[in-house]
């Protein structure tokens, strides 16, 4: 009887089962997403064209995908780094906002010599993002306050702060919309002559390499893995648990801040109210699908960038809303989650007393 069955966690998941569940969940999620798009009026042949050929197999589509992937790599890495020590950073957008604010502040006030101003903007954005996540980190370490709540609330505060600036002191007087003044050319990433792709993509790829080295080839990465598995056991063996968690969580916030600077200095060239939209959910999806592995995060971010690119086209030509695009990401994520759940657990029927 199914009513009497129990879920029992597997002591060890076979490699073939782990791969099969991941692939099966991904394929099921993509199929469900395709059916969803068909249901909202997108022709089946257009789905294949926009999500495969136009996005990844044409020069313009590939350039747009790489441009979209640049900040996605950073937020995906940020979520992955924090997840390694079981710190659930749900305030990605808040830290991204603070990074964008810090970069804009350097630009508006012309702080530092012009030749190094872009570098100053990046440093300031990293520090601002790290500072914004420091409070949730302190609250969790000191009083066990859930970081899910604190980081999420700080994200809302950051957005309100941006609105305060854009409707107040930083509003461009020459524009009727709430925008800051445009950045000077020296404060922007240089373009690479391929669509809108800019040199910030090298920064994102370098960040992926650095995070991979730190997490996979250093003692800190080993500490993070041990802490993620069992923090009490790691503490009992003398590992620097607090220092390791603090380093990785602050780095997570810094990477989000860097993503904010990349958006305002790479594509928008000014601060506006919409630059952080959607990056929270995308960062979580990327980190989970990549299983918090840095190099896989870069690849998955590129794929999600393709979804952004195709979604933009679908919104224009088929009136597909932004909510549907987010729903597609959520469908794929929940499918993989469910598949992994059933690979980690098995159904077991309790043995009747008389049969023992």
Short mmCIF file of C-alpha atoms in Angstrom, two decimals:
data_model
loop_
_atom_site.label_atom_id
_atom_site.label_comp_id
_atom_site.label_asym_id
_atom_site.label_seq_id
_atom_site.Cartn_x
_atom_site.Cartn_y
_atom_site.Cartn_z
CA UNK A 1 0.00 0.00 0.00
CA UNK A 2 1.35 3.43 -0.98
CA UNK A 3 -0.15 4.94 2.24
CA UNK A 4 2.24 2.88 4.33
CA UNK A 5 5.34 3.61 2.26
CA UNK A 6 8.15 5.65 3.79
CA UNK A 7 10.72 7.95 2.21
CA UNK A 8 14.18 6.74 3.17
CA UNK A 9 17.31 8.75 2.36
CA UNK A 10 19.89 6.80 0.37
CA UNK A 11 23.20 6.36 2.13
CA UNK A 12 24.99 6.83 -1.16
CA UNK A 13 23.63 8.00 -4.52
CA UNK A 14 25.07 6.04 -7.47
CA UNK A 15 26.75 8.22 -10.09
CA UNK A 16 24.52 6.90 -12.86
CA UNK A 17 21.40 7.72 -10.85
CA UNK A 18 22.63 11.24 -10.10
CA UNK A 19 23.38 11.91 -13.78
CA UNK A 20 20.13 10.31 -14.95
CA UNK A 21 18.00 12.27 -12.48
CA UNK A 22 19.67 15.56 -13.40
CA UNK A 23 19.33 14.95 -17.14
CA UNK A 24 15.79 13.63 -16.79
CA UNK A 25 14.67 16.58 -14.70
CA UNK A 26 16.27 19.02 -17.12
CA UNK A 27 14.67 17.43 -20.18
CA UNK A 28 11.27 17.26 -18.50
CA UNK A 29 11.56 20.89 -17.42
CA UNK A 30 12.51 22.05 -20.92
CA UNK A 31 9.62 20.07 -22.43
CA UNK A 32 7.19 21.57 -19.92
CA UNK A 33 8.55 25.05 -20.67
CA UNK A 34 8.05 24.47 -24.40
CA UNK A 35 4.43 23.40 -23.80
CA UNK A 36 3.93 26.51 -21.69
CA UNK A 37 5.15 28.75 -24.51
CA UNK A 38 2.91 26.98 -27.01
CA UNK A 39 -0.02 27.51 -24.64
CA UNK A 40 0.58 31.30 -24.64
CA UNK A 41 0.60 31.39 -28.43
CA UNK A 42 4.20 30.84 -29.54
CA UNK A 43 4.41 28.51 -32.59
CA UNK A 44 6.48 25.35 -31.97
CA UNK A 45 8.88 26.10 -34.82
CA UNK A 46 9.48 29.59 -33.41
CA UNK A 47 10.55 28.07 -30.08
CA UNK A 48 13.29 26.06 -31.75
CA UNK A 49 14.31 29.01 -33.92
CA UNK A 50 14.52 31.56 -31.12
CA UNK A 51 15.97 29.38 -28.35
CA UNK A 52 18.51 27.52 -30.46
CA UNK A 53 19.28 28.87 -33.93
CA UNK A 54 18.77 32.62 -33.46
CA UNK A 55 20.28 32.70 -29.97
CA UNK A 56 23.29 30.43 -30.19
CA UNK A 57 23.94 29.86 -33.90
CA UNK A 58 23.87 33.39 -35.31
CA UNK A 59 26.53 36.06 -34.78
CA UNK A 60 24.11 38.72 -33.51
CA UNK A 61 22.30 36.30 -31.23
CA UNK A 62 25.52 34.91 -29.80
CA UNK A 63 26.85 38.42 -29.10
CA UNK A 64 23.63 39.36 -27.32
CA UNK A 65 23.72 36.11 -25.33
CA UNK A 66 27.32 36.72 -24.22
CA UNK A 67 26.41 40.29 -23.22
CA UNK A 68 23.52 39.05 -21.10
CA UNK A 69 25.69 36.31 -19.59
CA UNK A 70 28.38 38.67 -18.23
CA UNK A 71 26.49 39.84 -15.10
CA UNK A 72 24.68 36.50 -14.82
CA UNK A 73 28.03 34.76 -14.36
CA UNK A 74 28.80 37.03 -11.41
CA UNK A 75 25.45 36.59 -9.64
CA UNK A 76 25.58 32.84 -10.27
CA UNK A 77 29.06 32.69 -8.75
CA UNK A 78 27.84 34.79 -5.82
CA UNK A 79 25.02 32.37 -5.06
CA UNK A 80 27.37 29.39 -5.49
CA UNK A 81 30.04 30.77 -3.15
CA UNK A 82 27.53 31.44 -0.38
CA UNK A 83 25.79 28.10 -0.88
CA UNK A 84 29.08 26.27 -0.30
CA UNK A 85 28.87 27.24 3.39
CA UNK A 86 25.07 26.91 3.50
CA UNK A 87 24.42 30.64 3.56
CA UNK A 88 21.32 31.26 1.44
CA UNK A 89 21.88 34.64 -0.16
CA UNK A 90 18.39 35.77 -1.19
CA UNK A 91 19.47 39.41 -1.27
CA UNK A 92 21.36 39.22 -4.55
CA UNK A 93 19.43 42.14 -6.00
CA UNK A 94 20.08 44.32 -2.94
CA UNK A 95 23.83 43.81 -3.13
CA UNK A 96 23.68 44.37 -6.88
CA UNK A 97 21.85 47.66 -6.28
CA UNK A 98 24.50 48.80 -3.81
CA UNK A 99 27.27 47.97 -6.27
CA UNK A 100 25.53 49.99 -8.96
CA UNK A 101 25.05 52.89 -6.55
CA UNK A 102 28.72 52.87 -5.55
CA UNK A 103 29.86 52.83 -9.18
CA UNK A 104 27.45 55.64 -10.06
CA UNK A 105 28.67 57.69 -7.10
CA UNK A 106 32.27 57.45 -8.34
CA UNK A 107 31.09 58.51 -11.80
CA UNK A 108 28.86 61.41 -10.78
CA UNK A 109 31.39 62.93 -8.38
CA UNK A 110 34.35 62.27 -10.73
CA UNK A 111 36.31 60.64 -7.93
CA UNK A 112 39.90 59.77 -8.79
CA UNK A 113 41.91 60.30 -11.97
CA UNK A 114 39.99 59.58 -15.16
CA UNK A 115 42.33 56.79 -16.41
CA UNK A 116 41.65 54.65 -13.34
CA UNK A 117 38.08 55.72 -12.61
CA UNK A 118 36.53 52.56 -14.04
CA UNK A 119 38.81 50.48 -11.81
CA UNK A 120 37.77 52.60 -8.82
CA UNK A 121 34.12 52.02 -9.70
CA UNK A 122 34.66 48.26 -9.71
CA UNK A 123 36.52 48.28 -6.39
CA UNK A 124 33.86 50.49 -4.79
CA UNK A 125 31.07 48.27 -6.10
CA UNK A 126 32.71 45.15 -4.68
CA UNK A 127 33.14 46.79 -1.27
CA UNK A 128 29.56 48.10 -1.28
CA UNK A 129 28.11 44.69 -2.12
CA UNK A 130 30.20 43.04 0.59
CA UNK A 131 29.17 45.70 3.13
CA UNK A 132 25.48 45.18 2.31
CA UNK A 133 25.65 41.49 3.13
CA UNK A 134 27.76 42.04 6.25
CA UNK A 135 24.74 42.83 8.43
CA UNK A 136 22.82 39.60 7.61
CA UNK A 137 26.08 37.71 8.14
CA UNK A 138 26.56 39.30 11.57
CA UNK A 139 22.94 38.66 12.56
CA UNK A 140 23.21 35.01 11.62
CA UNK A 141 26.56 34.45 13.32
CA UNK A 142 25.58 36.33 16.49
CA UNK A 143 21.88 35.49 16.98
CA UNK A 144 21.09 32.81 14.36
CA UNK A 145 18.79 35.21 12.47
CA UNK A 146 17.69 33.62 9.20
CA UNK A 147 19.63 35.11 6.31
CA UNK A 148 16.73 34.28 4.00
CA UNK A 149 14.66 36.96 5.71
CA UNK A 150 17.37 39.53 6.44
CA UNK A 151 18.98 39.51 2.98
CA UNK A 152 15.57 39.65 1.29
CA UNK A 153 14.44 42.63 3.38
CA UNK A 154 17.69 44.48 2.74
CA UNK A 155 17.07 44.02 -0.98
CA UNK A 156 13.85 46.01 -0.67
CA UNK A 157 15.62 48.70 1.33
CA UNK A 158 18.29 48.98 -1.36
CA UNK A 159 15.65 49.43 -4.05
CA UNK A 160 13.95 52.18 -2.07
CA UNK A 161 17.32 53.87 -1.64
CA UNK A 162 17.83 53.79 -5.42
CA UNK A 163 14.43 55.39 -5.93
CA UNK A 164 15.29 58.06 -3.38
CA UNK A 165 18.44 58.91 -5.34
CA UNK A 166 16.88 58.79 -8.80
CA UNK A 167 13.89 60.91 -7.84
CA UNK A 168 16.13 63.26 -5.87
CA UNK A 169 19.77 64.30 -5.90
CA UNK A 170 20.97 62.06 -8.72
CA UNK A 171 18.15 62.69 -11.20
CA UNK A 172 19.35 63.89 -14.58
CA UNK A 173 17.75 67.35 -14.99
CA UNK A 174 17.85 67.02 -18.77
CA UNK A 175 15.65 63.90 -18.77
CA UNK A 176 12.02 63.55 -17.73
CA UNK A 177 12.57 59.97 -16.57
CA UNK A 178 14.16 59.00 -13.22
CA UNK A 179 17.66 58.35 -14.54
CA UNK A 180 21.08 59.42 -13.39
CA UNK A 181 23.41 61.34 -15.69
CA UNK A 182 25.11 59.25 -18.38
CA UNK A 183 28.60 57.99 -17.60
CA UNK A 184 31.59 59.50 -19.38
CA UNK A 185 33.31 57.23 -21.94
CA UNK A 186 36.23 56.57 -19.57
CA UNK A 187 33.73 55.24 -17.02
CA UNK A 188 32.32 52.64 -19.41
CA UNK A 189 33.56 49.21 -20.46
CA UNK A 190 34.97 49.36 -23.97
CA UNK A 191 33.05 47.51 -26.64
CA UNK A 192 34.62 44.56 -28.43
CA UNK A 193 33.14 45.36 -31.83
CA UNK A 194 30.75 42.44 -31.69
CA UNK A 195 27.21 43.59 -31.05
CA UNK A 196 26.91 45.13 -27.59
CA UNK A 197 29.48 42.81 -26.07
CA UNK A 198 31.93 44.75 -23.89
CA UNK A 199 35.19 44.04 -22.11
CA UNK A 200 33.35 43.27 -18.87
CA UNK A 201 32.94 39.71 -20.15
CA UNK A 202 36.67 39.17 -19.46
CA UNK A 203 36.13 40.26 -15.89
CA UNK A 204 33.30 37.74 -15.46
CA UNK A 205 35.34 34.91 -16.95
CA UNK A 206 38.31 35.84 -14.75
CA UNK A 207 36.03 35.84 -11.71
CA UNK A 208 34.86 32.34 -12.63
CA UNK A 209 38.47 31.15 -12.84
CA UNK A 210 39.44 32.76 -9.53
CA UNK A 211 36.42 31.31 -7.73
CA UNK A 212 37.20 27.88 -9.18
CA UNK A 213 40.79 28.06 -7.92
CA UNK A 214 39.68 29.22 -4.48
CA UNK A 215 36.96 26.62 -4.06
CA UNK A 216 38.65 23.65 -5.72
CA UNK A 217 42.37 24.18 -5.22
CA UNK A 218 42.89 25.99 -1.91
CA UNK A 219 42.58 25.22 1.78
CA UNK A 220 39.68 27.67 2.05
CA UNK A 221 37.77 25.62 -0.52
CA UNK A 222 38.40 22.49 1.50
CA UNK A 223 37.18 24.23 4.66
CA UNK A 224 34.06 25.40 2.80
CA UNK A 225 33.26 21.88 1.66
CA UNK A 226 33.66 20.51 5.19
CA UNK A 227 31.57 23.31 6.69
CA UNK A 228 28.85 22.77 4.11
CA UNK A 229 28.64 19.09 4.99
CA UNK A 230 28.72 19.48 8.76
CA UNK A 231 29.73 22.76 10.46
CA UNK A 232 29.78 21.25 13.94
CA UNK A 233 32.17 18.51 12.86
CA UNK A 234 34.34 21.09 11.06
CA UNK A 235 34.45 23.22 14.22
CA UNK A 236 35.31 20.18 16.35
CA UNK A 237 38.32 19.43 14.17
CA UNK A 238 39.69 22.95 14.67
CA UNK A 239 38.83 24.45 11.30
CA UNK A 240 38.35 28.26 11.20
CA UNK A 241 34.62 28.01 10.62
CA UNK A 242 33.65 31.62 11.34
CA UNK A 243 36.51 33.10 9.31
CA UNK A 244 35.80 30.79 6.37
CA UNK A 245 32.07 31.56 6.34
CA UNK A 246 32.71 35.31 6.67
CA UNK A 247 35.24 35.32 3.82
CA UNK A 248 32.99 33.46 1.41
CA UNK A 249 29.78 35.29 2.31
CA UNK A 250 31.42 38.72 1.99
CA UNK A 251 32.86 37.61 -1.34
CA UNK A 252 29.37 36.59 -2.41
CA UNK A 253 28.08 40.09 -1.69
CA UNK A 254 31.10 41.60 -3.43
CA UNK A 255 30.46 39.60 -6.59
CA UNK A 256 26.86 40.83 -6.66
CA UNK A 257 28.08 44.40 -6.26
CA UNK A 258 30.49 43.83 -9.12
CA UNK A 259 27.57 42.66 -11.26
CA UNK A 260 25.79 45.94 -10.53
CA UNK A 261 28.81 47.93 -11.69
CA UNK A 262 29.06 45.78 -14.81
CA UNK A 263 25.47 46.54 -15.79
CA UNK A 264 25.66 50.30 -15.31
CA UNK A 265 29.16 50.62 -16.83
CA UNK A 266 28.72 47.99 -19.53
CA UNK A 267 25.26 48.26 -21.08
CA UNK A 268 23.12 50.94 -19.38
CA UNK A 269 25.83 53.60 -18.89
CA UNK A 270 23.72 55.18 -16.15
CA UNK A 271 21.69 54.15 -13.11
CA UNK A 272 18.00 53.42 -13.59
CA UNK A 273 15.23 51.63 -11.72
CA UNK A 274 15.26 48.34 -13.60
CA UNK A 275 18.86 47.18 -13.81
CA UNK A 276 18.52 44.53 -11.07
CA UNK A 277 15.19 43.06 -12.16
CA UNK A 278 15.24 39.26 -12.34
CA UNK A 279 18.80 38.71 -11.17
CA UNK A 280 17.81 37.21 -7.82
CA UNK A 281 15.90 34.30 -9.29
CA UNK A 282 18.36 33.85 -12.16
CA UNK A 283 21.32 33.71 -9.77
CA UNK A 284 19.66 31.01 -7.70
CA UNK A 285 18.67 29.00 -10.77
CA UNK A 286 22.19 29.20 -12.19
CA UNK A 287 23.84 28.17 -8.92
CA UNK A 288 21.50 25.26 -8.40
CA UNK A 289 21.63 23.91 -11.95
CA UNK A 290 25.44 24.17 -11.79
CA UNK A 291 25.41 22.51 -8.37
CA UNK A 292 27.49 25.41 -7.01
CA UNK A 293 30.46 24.46 -9.18
CA UNK A 294 32.24 27.56 -10.53
CA UNK A 295 33.08 26.41 -14.05
CA UNK A 296 29.65 24.85 -14.50
CA UNK A 297 28.18 28.14 -13.27
CA UNK A 298 29.83 29.96 -16.18
CA UNK A 299 28.32 27.51 -18.68
CA UNK A 300 24.84 27.58 -17.14
CA UNK A 301 24.93 31.40 -16.96
CA UNK A 302 25.64 31.45 -20.69
CA UNK A 303 22.60 29.23 -21.30
CA UNK A 304 20.39 31.39 -19.09
CA UNK A 305 21.73 34.41 -21.00
CA UNK A 306 20.37 32.70 -24.10
CA UNK A 307 16.98 32.41 -22.42
CA UNK A 308 17.11 36.16 -21.72
CA UNK A 309 17.96 36.86 -25.36
CA UNK A 310 15.26 34.59 -26.74
CA UNK A 311 12.78 35.91 -24.18
CA UNK A 312 13.38 39.47 -25.34
CA UNK A 313 12.54 38.46 -28.90
CA UNK A 314 9.45 36.53 -27.84
CA UNK A 315 8.23 39.54 -25.85
CA UNK A 316 8.44 41.74 -28.93
CA UNK A 317 7.06 39.41 -31.59
CA UNK A 318 4.66 37.20 -29.60
CA UNK A 319 3.75 39.47 -26.66
CA UNK A 320 5.12 36.98 -24.14
CA UNK A 321 5.26 38.67 -20.76
CA UNK A 322 8.30 38.85 -18.47
CA UNK A 323 6.37 36.71 -15.98
CA UNK A 324 6.23 33.86 -18.50
CA UNK A 325 10.00 34.01 -19.00
CA UNK A 326 10.52 33.79 -15.23
CA UNK A 327 7.96 30.98 -15.10
CA UNK A 328 10.01 29.06 -17.66
CA UNK A 329 13.10 29.30 -15.47
CA UNK A 330 11.06 28.22 -12.46
CA UNK A 331 9.61 25.25 -14.33
CA UNK A 332 13.06 23.98 -15.25
CA UNK A 333 14.34 24.54 -11.72
CA UNK A 334 11.47 22.75 -9.97
CA UNK A 335 11.74 19.82 -12.41
CA UNK A 336 15.42 19.33 -11.61
CA UNK A 337 14.71 19.75 -7.90
CA UNK A 338 12.02 17.06 -7.96
CA UNK A 339 14.22 14.67 -9.94
CA UNK A 340 17.09 15.14 -7.51
CA UNK A 341 14.78 14.64 -4.55
CA UNK A 342 13.70 11.23 -5.80
CA UNK A 343 17.30 10.31 -6.52
CA UNK A 344 18.27 11.17 -2.95
CA UNK A 345 15.33 9.27 -1.41
CA UNK A 346 13.70 5.93 -2.12
CA UNK A 347 10.30 4.55 -1.24
CA UNK A 348 10.36 1.82 1.38
CA UNK A 349 7.50 -0.20 2.83
CA UNK A 350 7.76 -0.98 6.55
CA UNK A 351 7.96 -4.66 7.41
CA UNK A 352 4.74 -5.87 9.16
CA UNK A 353 5.27 -6.92 12.79
CA UNK A 354 4.19 -10.50 12.10
CA UNK A 355 6.74 -10.88 9.31
CA UNK A 356 9.78 -9.97 11.50
#
